[in-house]
Tab-separated table of C-alpha atoms in Angstrom:
chain	number	residue	atom	x	y	z
A	1	UNK	CA	-126.702	63.338	117.954
A	2	UNK	CA	-125.748	65.357	120.990
A	3	UNK	CA	-129.262	66.853	121.379
A	4	UNK	CA	-131.144	66.964	124.638
A	5	UNK	CA	-133.956	68.769	126.355
A	6	UNK	CA	-133.401	70.780	129.490
A	7	UNK	CA	-134.912	69.146	132.566
A	8	UNK	CA	-135.992	72.608	133.625
A	9	UNK	CA	-138.326	72.826	130.626
A	10	UNK	CA	-141.027	71.170	132.759
A	11	UNK	CA	-141.135	74.216	135.034
A	12	UNK	CA	-142.324	77.786	134.572
A	13	UNK	CA	-140.758	81.217	134.926
A	14	UNK	CA	-141.802	84.868	135.185
A	15	UNK	CA	-141.692	86.701	131.891
A	16	UNK	CA	-143.046	89.775	130.023
A	17	UNK	CA	-144.662	88.751	126.754
A	18	UNK	CA	-146.916	90.063	124.022
A	19	UNK	CA	-149.756	88.077	122.436
A	20	UNK	CA	-150.348	90.543	119.597
A	21	UNK	CA	-148.665	93.619	118.157
A	22	UNK	CA	-149.659	97.101	119.305
A	23	UNK	CA	-148.962	99.839	121.809
A	24	UNK	CA	-147.875	99.425	125.405
A	25	UNK	CA	-151.148	97.777	126.485
A	26	UNK	CA	-150.105	94.561	124.702
A	27	UNK	CA	-147.372	93.900	127.251
A	28	UNK	CA	-148.412	91.135	129.612
A	29	UNK	CA	-146.713	89.717	132.684
A	30	UNK	CA	-146.960	85.973	133.232
A	31	UNK	CA	-145.453	83.697	135.832
A	32	UNK	CA	-146.266	80.622	133.762
A	33	UNK	CA	-143.943	80.924	130.796
A	34	UNK	CA	-142.252	77.596	130.121
A	35	UNK	CA	-138.556	77.590	130.828
A	36	UNK	CA	-136.520	77.488	127.602
A	37	UNK	CA	-135.171	74.114	126.518
A	38	UNK	CA	-131.805	73.363	125.003
A	39	UNK	CA	-132.609	72.049	121.528
A	40	UNK	CA	-129.141	72.150	119.950
A	41	UNK	CA	-125.815	71.041	121.393
A	42	UNK	CA	-124.241	74.523	121.047
A	43	UNK	CA	-126.803	76.309	123.221
A	44	UNK	CA	-126.658	77.538	126.801
A	45	UNK	CA	-129.384	78.539	129.263
A	46	UNK	CA	-128.682	81.850	130.992
A	47	UNK	CA	-130.366	83.071	134.149
A	48	UNK	CA	-130.950	86.741	133.408
A	49	UNK	CA	-129.907	89.096	136.204
A	50	UNK	CA	-130.430	92.272	134.171
A	51	UNK	CA	-131.663	93.206	130.688
A	52	UNK	CA	-132.088	96.440	128.803
A	53	UNK	CA	-134.365	97.950	126.187
A	54	UNK	CA	-133.428	99.126	122.692
A	55	UNK	CA	-135.432	100.903	119.994
A	56	UNK	CA	-135.839	97.558	118.232
A	57	UNK	CA	-137.977	96.378	121.148
A	58	UNK	CA	-140.400	99.230	120.483
A	59	UNK	CA	-140.685	98.518	116.805
A	60	UNK	CA	-141.034	94.760	117.434
A	61	UNK	CA	-143.776	95.461	119.960
A	62	UNK	CA	-145.554	97.501	117.256
A	63	UNK	CA	-145.201	94.705	114.682
A	64	UNK	CA	-142.596	96.446	112.498
A	65	UNK	CA	-140.384	93.918	110.729
A	66	UNK	CA	-142.613	90.947	111.593
A	67	UNK	CA	-142.490	89.522	108.063
A	68	UNK	CA	-138.714	89.323	107.929
A	69	UNK	CA	-138.341	88.075	111.518
A	70	UNK	CA	-140.989	85.365	111.106
A	71	UNK	CA	-139.249	84.152	107.949
A	72	UNK	CA	-135.978	83.954	109.880
A	73	UNK	CA	-137.715	82.112	112.765
A	74	UNK	CA	-139.311	79.504	110.527
A	75	UNK	CA	-137.974	79.656	106.966
A	76	UNK	CA	-139.416	76.306	105.937
A	77	UNK	CA	-142.821	76.890	107.581
A	78	UNK	CA	-142.430	73.880	109.831
A	79	UNK	CA	-144.146	75.432	112.836
A	80	UNK	CA	-147.644	73.984	112.982
A	81	UNK	CA	-148.977	76.820	115.126
A	82	UNK	CA	-147.923	79.401	112.538
A	83	UNK	CA	-147.585	82.043	115.268
A	84	UNK	CA	-144.669	83.740	117.006
A	85	UNK	CA	-146.759	84.427	120.112
A	86	UNK	CA	-146.375	84.592	123.054
A	87	UNK	CA	-143.299	86.646	122.144
A	88	UNK	CA	-140.771	87.823	124.700
A	89	UNK	CA	-138.974	91.099	123.901
A	90	UNK	CA	-135.566	92.271	125.145
A	91	UNK	CA	-132.242	91.710	123.423
A	92	UNK	CA	-129.557	92.299	126.110
A	93	UNK	CA	-128.751	89.922	128.939
A	94	UNK	CA	-126.243	89.816	131.762
A	95	UNK	CA	-126.424	86.844	134.094
A	96	UNK	CA	-125.037	83.402	134.785
A	97	UNK	CA	-124.931	80.155	132.869
A	98	UNK	CA	-127.313	77.550	134.268
A	99	UNK	CA	-126.953	74.728	131.732
A	100	UNK	CA	-124.830	73.966	128.665
A	101	UNK	CA	-125.417	71.871	125.547
A	102	UNK	CA	-123.167	68.916	124.990
A	103	UNK	CA	-120.886	70.662	122.514
A	104	UNK	CA	-120.364	73.798	124.627
A	105	UNK	CA	-116.817	73.754	125.998
A	106	UNK	CA	-116.064	77.428	126.700
A	107	UNK	CA	-118.718	77.873	129.419
A	108	UNK	CA	-119.918	75.975	132.428
A	109	UNK	CA	-122.772	76.460	134.906
A	110	UNK	CA	-122.069	79.362	137.220
A	111	UNK	CA	-120.094	81.440	134.713
A	112	UNK	CA	-120.982	85.133	134.664
A	113	UNK	CA	-121.755	86.067	131.078
A	114	UNK	CA	-123.359	88.692	128.885
A	115	UNK	CA	-124.978	88.377	125.457
A	116	UNK	CA	-127.092	90.066	122.814
A	117	UNK	CA	-129.875	87.783	121.556
A	118	UNK	CA	-130.912	88.142	117.870
A	119	UNK	CA	-134.392	89.590	117.342
A	120	UNK	CA	-135.736	86.411	115.747
A	121	UNK	CA	-135.244	84.548	119.038
A	122	UNK	CA	-137.182	84.756	122.292
A	123	UNK	CA	-135.910	87.718	124.270
A	124	UNK	CA	-134.433	88.499	127.654
A	125	UNK	CA	-137.335	90.007	129.601
A	126	UNK	CA	-137.609	86.640	131.376
A	127	UNK	CA	-135.861	84.914	134.215
A	128	UNK	CA	-134.144	82.524	131.754
A	129	UNK	CA	-133.134	82.748	128.083
A	130	UNK	CA	-131.478	80.388	125.637
A	131	UNK	CA	-128.569	81.605	123.503
A	132	UNK	CA	-126.145	79.987	121.127
A	133	UNK	CA	-122.711	79.592	122.660
A	134	UNK	CA	-121.181	81.768	119.934
A	135	UNK	CA	-123.452	84.641	120.965
A	136	UNK	CA	-122.220	84.651	124.580
A	137	UNK	CA	-119.141	86.131	126.222
A	138	UNK	CA	-117.734	86.389	129.731
A	139	UNK	CA	-119.071	89.487	131.441
A	140	UNK	CA	-116.402	92.092	132.298
A	141	UNK	CA	-115.550	91.566	135.942
A	142	UNK	CA	-115.442	95.328	136.586
A	143	UNK	CA	-119.153	95.739	135.755
A	144	UNK	CA	-122.237	94.809	137.753
A	145	UNK	CA	-124.938	92.895	135.879
A	146	UNK	CA	-126.987	96.101	135.704
A	147	UNK	CA	-124.097	97.942	134.058
A	148	UNK	CA	-123.178	95.058	131.762
A	149	UNK	CA	-126.721	94.666	130.460
A	150	UNK	CA	-126.572	98.142	128.950
A	151	UNK	CA	-123.813	97.326	126.458
A	152	UNK	CA	-124.119	94.139	124.304
A	153	UNK	CA	-126.750	95.093	121.710
A	154	UNK	CA	-125.662	98.699	121.171
A	155	UNK	CA	-122.000	97.629	121.325
A	156	UNK	CA	-122.394	94.974	118.658
A	157	UNK	CA	-124.497	97.289	116.476
A	158	UNK	CA	-121.817	99.992	116.623
A	159	UNK	CA	-119.062	97.429	116.102
A	160	UNK	CA	-120.868	96.101	113.011
A	161	UNK	CA	-121.222	99.584	111.582
A	162	UNK	CA	-117.741	100.919	112.383
A	163	UNK	CA	-115.567	97.834	112.107
A	164	UNK	CA	-117.210	95.202	109.885
A	165	UNK	CA	-118.968	97.575	107.491
A	166	UNK	CA	-116.956	100.763	107.871
A	167	UNK	CA	-113.574	99.053	107.975
A	168	UNK	CA	-112.175	101.006	110.921
A	169	UNK	CA	-110.115	99.284	113.598
A	170	UNK	CA	-107.463	100.016	116.213
A	171	UNK	CA	-104.765	99.774	113.540
A	172	UNK	CA	-106.096	102.289	110.998
A	173	UNK	CA	-108.400	104.620	112.951
A	174	UNK	CA	-105.805	106.879	114.578
A	175	UNK	CA	-105.976	110.435	113.287
A	176	UNK	CA	-109.124	109.903	111.170
A	177	UNK	CA	-111.925	112.438	111.401
A	178	UNK	CA	-115.146	110.707	112.445
A	179	UNK	CA	-118.637	112.227	112.578
A	180	UNK	CA	-121.321	110.545	114.665
A	181	UNK	CA	-124.859	111.812	114.105
A	182	UNK	CA	-127.150	110.971	117.004
A	183	UNK	CA	-124.399	110.629	119.564
A	184	UNK	CA	-126.297	110.659	122.844
A	185	UNK	CA	-128.336	107.464	122.440
A	186	UNK	CA	-127.185	103.921	123.204
A	187	UNK	CA	-125.375	103.235	119.935
A	188	UNK	CA	-124.054	106.793	119.727
A	189	UNK	CA	-122.519	106.864	123.198
A	190	UNK	CA	-120.790	103.547	122.539
A	191	UNK	CA	-119.562	104.616	119.106
A	192	UNK	CA	-118.037	107.818	120.466
A	193	UNK	CA	-116.051	105.812	123.016
A	194	UNK	CA	-115.023	103.123	120.551
A	195	UNK	CA	-113.553	105.326	117.820
A	196	UNK	CA	-111.965	107.575	120.472
A	197	UNK	CA	-110.313	104.512	122.040
A	198	UNK	CA	-108.898	103.762	118.575
A	199	UNK	CA	-107.438	107.246	118.278
A	200	UNK	CA	-109.870	109.051	116.026
A	201	UNK	CA	-110.852	112.743	116.156
A	202	UNK	CA	-114.575	112.608	116.995
A	203	UNK	CA	-117.244	115.156	116.076
A	204	UNK	CA	-120.570	114.346	117.753
A	205	UNK	CA	-124.044	115.692	116.895
A	206	UNK	CA	-126.583	115.821	119.748
A	207	UNK	CA	-128.741	118.294	121.626
A	208	UNK	CA	-127.132	120.921	123.881
A	209	UNK	CA	-128.284	119.300	127.103
A	210	UNK	CA	-126.449	116.055	126.112
A	211	UNK	CA	-123.205	117.898	125.262
A	212	UNK	CA	-121.570	117.492	128.704
A	213	UNK	CA	-122.114	113.726	128.605
A	214	UNK	CA	-120.817	113.331	125.036
A	215	UNK	CA	-117.750	115.472	125.801
A	216	UNK	CA	-117.065	113.363	128.884
A	217	UNK	CA	-117.122	110.279	126.697
A	218	UNK	CA	-114.335	111.718	124.547
A	219	UNK	CA	-115.883	113.725	121.729
A	220	UNK	CA	-113.507	116.473	120.487
A	221	UNK	CA	-116.245	118.654	118.928
A	222	UNK	CA	-119.908	118.635	119.852
A	223	UNK	CA	-122.498	120.178	117.519
A	224	UNK	CA	-125.918	121.109	118.866
A	225	UNK	CA	-128.388	120.276	116.108
A	226	UNK	CA	-130.931	122.701	117.649
A	227	UNK	CA	-128.698	125.738	117.630
A	228	UNK	CA	-128.983	126.443	113.935
A	229	UNK	CA	-128.807	124.804	110.534
A	230	UNK	CA	-126.977	121.551	111.170
A	231	UNK	CA	-125.779	121.163	107.601
A	232	UNK	CA	-124.235	124.633	107.616
A	233	UNK	CA	-122.536	124.040	110.984
A	234	UNK	CA	-120.948	120.813	109.735
A	235	UNK	CA	-119.894	122.271	106.379
A	236	UNK	CA	-117.827	124.825	108.292
A	237	UNK	CA	-115.629	121.989	109.632
A	238	UNK	CA	-112.898	120.034	107.784
A	239	UNK	CA	-114.137	117.050	105.765
A	240	UNK	CA	-114.549	113.651	107.436
A	241	UNK	CA	-113.139	110.184	106.834
A	242	UNK	CA	-116.093	108.329	108.287
A	243	UNK	CA	-119.706	109.132	109.208
A	244	UNK	CA	-121.988	107.012	111.350
A	245	UNK	CA	-125.613	108.110	110.997
A	246	UNK	CA	-128.003	106.929	113.723
A	247	UNK	CA	-130.757	109.353	112.659
A	248	UNK	CA	-131.376	108.959	108.938
A	249	UNK	CA	-134.179	110.875	107.265
A	250	UNK	CA	-133.149	114.099	105.489
A	251	UNK	CA	-129.637	113.809	106.940
A	252	UNK	CA	-128.698	111.313	104.264
A	253	UNK	CA	-129.381	113.862	101.500
A	254	UNK	CA	-126.421	116.056	102.445
A	255	UNK	CA	-124.237	114.137	104.895
A	256	UNK	CA	-122.220	112.347	102.198
A	257	UNK	CA	-121.011	115.735	100.874
A	258	UNK	CA	-119.094	116.099	104.181
A	259	UNK	CA	-116.787	113.188	103.318
A	260	UNK	CA	-113.330	113.452	101.785
A	261	UNK	CA	-113.647	112.483	98.111
A	262	UNK	CA	-111.620	109.692	96.547
A	263	UNK	CA	-109.922	108.750	99.795
A	264	UNK	CA	-111.906	105.701	100.863
A	265	UNK	CA	-114.172	107.771	103.099
A	266	UNK	CA	-117.350	105.964	104.138
A	267	UNK	CA	-120.870	106.873	105.221
A	268	UNK	CA	-122.690	104.131	107.202
A	269	UNK	CA	-126.338	104.424	108.200
A	270	UNK	CA	-128.253	102.258	110.658
A	271	UNK	CA	-131.587	103.515	109.300
A	272	UNK	CA	-132.565	101.263	106.378
A	273	UNK	CA	-135.845	100.356	104.617
A	274	UNK	CA	-135.137	96.602	104.719
A	275	UNK	CA	-137.764	95.599	107.306
A	276	UNK	CA	-140.466	97.995	106.147
A	277	UNK	CA	-139.987	96.810	102.542
A	278	UNK	CA	-140.569	93.230	103.655
A	279	UNK	CA	-143.642	94.221	105.654
A	280	UNK	CA	-145.199	96.241	102.783
A	281	UNK	CA	-144.212	94.197	99.773
A	282	UNK	CA	-143.715	90.651	101.083
A	283	UNK	CA	-140.560	88.646	101.231
A	284	UNK	CA	-139.617	88.367	97.542
A	285	UNK	CA	-140.598	91.860	96.381
A	286	UNK	CA	-139.284	93.395	99.608
A	287	UNK	CA	-135.874	91.821	99.162
A	288	UNK	CA	-135.796	92.855	95.521
A	289	UNK	CA	-136.722	96.467	96.310
A	290	UNK	CA	-134.132	96.574	99.087
A	291	UNK	CA	-131.429	95.180	96.809
A	292	UNK	CA	-132.210	97.708	94.075
A	293	UNK	CA	-132.166	100.592	96.583
A	294	UNK	CA	-128.811	99.750	98.195
A	295	UNK	CA	-127.260	98.914	94.819
A	296	UNK	CA	-128.304	102.164	93.171
A	297	UNK	CA	-127.231	104.303	96.142
A	298	UNK	CA	-123.884	102.551	96.370
A	299	UNK	CA	-123.086	103.080	92.706
A	300	UNK	CA	-124.357	106.670	92.738
A	301	UNK	CA	-122.095	107.716	95.608
A	302	UNK	CA	-119.162	105.623	94.438
A	303	UNK	CA	-119.140	107.689	91.255
A	304	UNK	CA	-118.795	110.724	93.481
A	305	UNK	CA	-115.771	109.303	95.291
A	306	UNK	CA	-117.314	108.090	98.578
A	307	UNK	CA	-118.687	104.822	99.936
A	308	UNK	CA	-122.308	104.380	100.993
A	309	UNK	CA	-123.194	101.498	103.286
A	310	UNK	CA	-125.979	100.047	105.439
A	311	UNK	CA	-125.210	98.324	108.761
A	312	UNK	CA	-127.166	95.984	111.019
A	313	UNK	CA	-126.798	94.362	114.411
A	314	UNK	CA	-124.621	91.239	114.329
A	315	UNK	CA	-124.721	88.793	117.247
A	316	UNK	CA	-121.197	87.691	118.153
A	317	UNK	CA	-119.554	86.361	121.292
A	318	UNK	CA	-116.033	86.942	119.888
A	319	UNK	CA	-116.788	90.645	119.255
A	320	UNK	CA	-118.153	90.882	122.775
A	321	UNK	CA	-114.840	89.470	123.952
A	322	UNK	CA	-113.056	92.404	122.284
A	323	UNK	CA	-115.537	94.845	123.738
A	324	UNK	CA	-114.987	93.330	127.188
A	325	UNK	CA	-111.261	93.974	126.845
A	326	UNK	CA	-111.955	97.655	126.114
A	327	UNK	CA	-114.271	97.819	129.111
A	328	UNK	CA	-111.736	96.158	131.376
A	329	UNK	CA	-109.050	98.638	130.233
A	330	UNK	CA	-111.318	101.585	131.085
A	331	UNK	CA	-111.794	102.737	127.494
A	332	UNK	CA	-115.496	101.897	127.277
A	333	UNK	CA	-117.967	102.794	130.034
A	334	UNK	CA	-121.666	101.929	130.316
A	335	UNK	CA	-124.020	104.889	129.910
A	336	UNK	CA	-127.286	104.284	131.732
A	337	UNK	CA	-130.217	106.673	131.534
A	338	UNK	CA	-132.530	104.967	134.014
A	339	UNK	CA	-132.935	101.622	135.779
A	340	UNK	CA	-136.323	99.947	136.293
A	341	UNK	CA	-137.404	96.929	138.317
A	342	UNK	CA	-138.820	93.873	136.567
A	343	UNK	CA	-142.341	94.877	137.637
A	344	UNK	CA	-141.885	98.232	135.888
A	345	UNK	CA	-141.259	96.984	132.333
A	346	UNK	CA	-144.276	98.854	130.875
A	347	UNK	CA	-142.986	102.088	132.432
A	348	UNK	CA	-139.550	101.361	130.956
A	349	UNK	CA	-141.099	101.034	127.497
A	350	UNK	CA	-142.906	104.351	127.928
A	351	UNK	CA	-139.611	105.949	128.973
A	352	UNK	CA	-137.861	104.623	125.863
A	353	UNK	CA	-140.790	105.652	123.667
A	354	UNK	CA	-140.515	109.223	124.958
A	355	UNK	CA	-137.158	109.557	123.207
A	356	UNK	CA	-134.227	111.850	124.053
A	357	UNK	CA	-132.552	109.170	126.170
A	358	UNK	CA	-129.027	109.712	127.437
A	359	UNK	CA	-127.746	106.149	127.191
A	360	UNK	CA	-129.660	102.991	128.013
A	361	UNK	CA	-132.832	101.969	129.787
A	362	UNK	CA	-132.017	98.971	132.017
A	363	UNK	CA	-134.259	96.387	133.663
A	364	UNK	CA	-133.213	94.606	136.844
A	365	UNK	CA	-134.706	91.153	136.357
A	366	UNK	CA	-133.472	89.532	139.580
A	367	UNK	CA	-130.737	91.958	140.705
A	368	UNK	CA	-131.703	94.518	143.298
A	369	UNK	CA	-128.831	96.874	142.570
């Protein structure tokens, strides 16, 4: 059937894992993690040169979203162990292909690639990781592995929100007024560059100390949320065609009033109750509650002349191909807050947990630079 096991599966590799959910003390280094095996013909084994951390790694470490992710991992309850542990975190990878499944034709061993691994799969804080071929793309040649590892997960999350959910692209974005709330984090810094590359007028919300960075990335207006009432500052500006909200909370209560009415203007938030509903209410009731919530909000705002949407990360090699083209053309640049060695993964988690990052936290797995 075109299935085979990797010969390397009989060996072991260094990896950072968790055996239970909790705070930073649950992180455990092991040199005896079994190398991943190719189980399907469309998979590839990647040797990870560099990885990076995202907020989802923190919430997964804490156990948030475990109900939904475990359902995705084993929907038919076929796993006899009934446990996701030991679980490897980390979603981004930049490295080289070591082995390909029999149906993989686009890649070969030795290819330099990057990828974002879905959260229901074993992560990238290991020397090797398995990914589906359609989740992988050729790494931009202009970037080192350290630089490249900072982009896939945040890039695909922003791409999902702006392009697939928000409907903006290089053909229709020129001249549109775009507001990005939470512009100095990983997704925010990527989103600023993406819509600016497509010709939008960008207003970014961040703290004052992040303003120089966000302006350098292309933002036309930068609003310091600490300098006064944010809602009042934004209401003083012309209305927007699109809003990307990376912050959520009380922002959602007034942000939609900043959109142009009856013009197709769209508000997209990355902060949703989907995972917490599943954790609190179980799979069936959680999905029902989530459906009712998004449906009622969508209809409520549609009656007011604006679109309300939720967005999520989408793994996609083809979208990474498009992102790579923007990187190669100099329109998208990696924004790295700090780089840690593989032995410093716990410190990297503490750094991310402290908040106020200016870009990404990157882990050199085998690269020294």
